C-alpha positions as a printed Julia matrix, in Angstrom:
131×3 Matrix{Float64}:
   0.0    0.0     0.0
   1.44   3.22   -0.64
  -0.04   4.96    2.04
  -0.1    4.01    5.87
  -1.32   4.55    8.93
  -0.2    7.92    9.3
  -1.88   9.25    6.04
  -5.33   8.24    7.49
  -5.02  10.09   10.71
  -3.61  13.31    9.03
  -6.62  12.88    6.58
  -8.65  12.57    9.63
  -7.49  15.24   11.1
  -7.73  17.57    8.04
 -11.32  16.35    7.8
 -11.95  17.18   11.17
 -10.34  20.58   11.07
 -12.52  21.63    7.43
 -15.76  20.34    9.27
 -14.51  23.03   12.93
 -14.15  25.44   10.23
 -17.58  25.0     7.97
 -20.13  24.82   11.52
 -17.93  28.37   12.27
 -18.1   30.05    9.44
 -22.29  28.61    9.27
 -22.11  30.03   12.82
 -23.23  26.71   14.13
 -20.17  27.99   17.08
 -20.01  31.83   17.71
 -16.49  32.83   17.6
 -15.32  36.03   17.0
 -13.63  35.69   14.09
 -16.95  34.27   12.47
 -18.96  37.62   12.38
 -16.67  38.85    9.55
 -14.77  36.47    7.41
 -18.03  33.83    7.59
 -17.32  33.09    3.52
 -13.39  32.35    4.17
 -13.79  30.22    7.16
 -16.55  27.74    4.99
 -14.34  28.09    2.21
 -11.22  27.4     3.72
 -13.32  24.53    5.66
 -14.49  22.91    2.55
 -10.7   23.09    1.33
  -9.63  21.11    4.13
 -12.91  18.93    4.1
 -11.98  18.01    0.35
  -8.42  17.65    0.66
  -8.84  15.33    3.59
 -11.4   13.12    2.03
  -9.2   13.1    -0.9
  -6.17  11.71    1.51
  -8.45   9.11    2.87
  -9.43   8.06   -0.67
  -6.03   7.41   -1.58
  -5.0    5.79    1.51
  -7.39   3.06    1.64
  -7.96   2.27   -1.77
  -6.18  -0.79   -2.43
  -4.64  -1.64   -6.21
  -7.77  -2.84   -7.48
  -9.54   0.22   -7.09
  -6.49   2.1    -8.78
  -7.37   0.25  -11.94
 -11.07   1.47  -11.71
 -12.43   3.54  -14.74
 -14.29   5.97  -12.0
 -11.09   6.48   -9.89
  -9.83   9.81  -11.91
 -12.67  10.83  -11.51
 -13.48  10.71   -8.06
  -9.98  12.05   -7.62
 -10.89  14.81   -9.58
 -14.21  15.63   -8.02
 -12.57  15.78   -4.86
  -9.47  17.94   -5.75
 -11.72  20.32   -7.78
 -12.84  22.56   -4.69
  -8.94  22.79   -3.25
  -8.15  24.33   -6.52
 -10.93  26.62   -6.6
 -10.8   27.81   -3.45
  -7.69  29.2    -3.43
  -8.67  32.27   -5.98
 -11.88  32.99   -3.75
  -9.74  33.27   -0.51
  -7.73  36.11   -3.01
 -10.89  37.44   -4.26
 -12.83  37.86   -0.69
  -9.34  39.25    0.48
  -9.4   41.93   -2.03
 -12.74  42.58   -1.33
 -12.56  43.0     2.3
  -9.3   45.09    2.14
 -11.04  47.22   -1.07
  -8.07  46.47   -2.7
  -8.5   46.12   -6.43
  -5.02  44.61   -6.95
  -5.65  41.85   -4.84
  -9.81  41.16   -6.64
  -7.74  41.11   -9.81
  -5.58  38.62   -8.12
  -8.01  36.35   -7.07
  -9.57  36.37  -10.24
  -6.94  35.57  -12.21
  -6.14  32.64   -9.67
  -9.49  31.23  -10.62
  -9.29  31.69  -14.01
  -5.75  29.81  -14.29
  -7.17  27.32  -11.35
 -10.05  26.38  -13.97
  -8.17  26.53  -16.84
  -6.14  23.6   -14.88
  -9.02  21.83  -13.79
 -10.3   21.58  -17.57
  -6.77  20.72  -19.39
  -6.67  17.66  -16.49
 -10.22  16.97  -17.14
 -10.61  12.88  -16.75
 -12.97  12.57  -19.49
 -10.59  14.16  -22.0
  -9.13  11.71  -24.77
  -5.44  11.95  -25.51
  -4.0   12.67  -28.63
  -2.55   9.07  -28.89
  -6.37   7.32  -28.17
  -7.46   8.45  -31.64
  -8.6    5.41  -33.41
């Protein structure tokens, strides 16, 4: 297995630490960070939510499951969100400072961060599958 024991606590953990974060931001648990930055702390969550599930995924599946035509996918699915978030943590940061530099930032972090999650899109044939 490529992955051990270790690799399923820390994706525990990052699981557990995304969830804290989402019921925060929700407001589920007043803190007082939450009043204010209630978008970054569920987006942030959901990061950590997504790249802890994705940890898990990895670390139990076994080598069948690696040959599985649904695994890139899921993979994918999963990773998606960590990507994306990244340019709306920029983006709300710009917005909260009023800085424009920083919007344009973020948005150009999204734009490249889809622009990545389309080229690696699973369900895209390679040049060498033409028939």
């Amino acid at each position: 297995m490529k992955y051990g024991l270790q690799d399923i606590i820390l994706a525990i953990l990052f699981a557990v630490i995304g969830t804290a974060l989402v019921v925060s931001g929700l407001g589920y648990v007043k803190t007082s960070l939450s009043l204010e930055n209630q978008p970054l702390m569920v987006t942030c969550g959901l990061m950590f939510f997504f790249a802890g599930a994705l940890v898990f995924y990895r670390s139990i599946s076994g080598l069948a499951a690696r040959r599985l035509p649904t695994k890139p996918w899921f993979e994918y699915f999963l990773f998606l969100p960590v990507m994306l978030g990244f340019g709306f943590i920029f983006f709300w940061a710009g917005i909260v400072s009023g800085s424009l530099f920083i919007i344009f930032l973020g948005l150009v972090t999204t734009a490249v961060m889809i622009w990545i999650g389309v080229s690696r899109w699973p369900g895209k044939r390679n040049h060498n599958d033409r028939a």
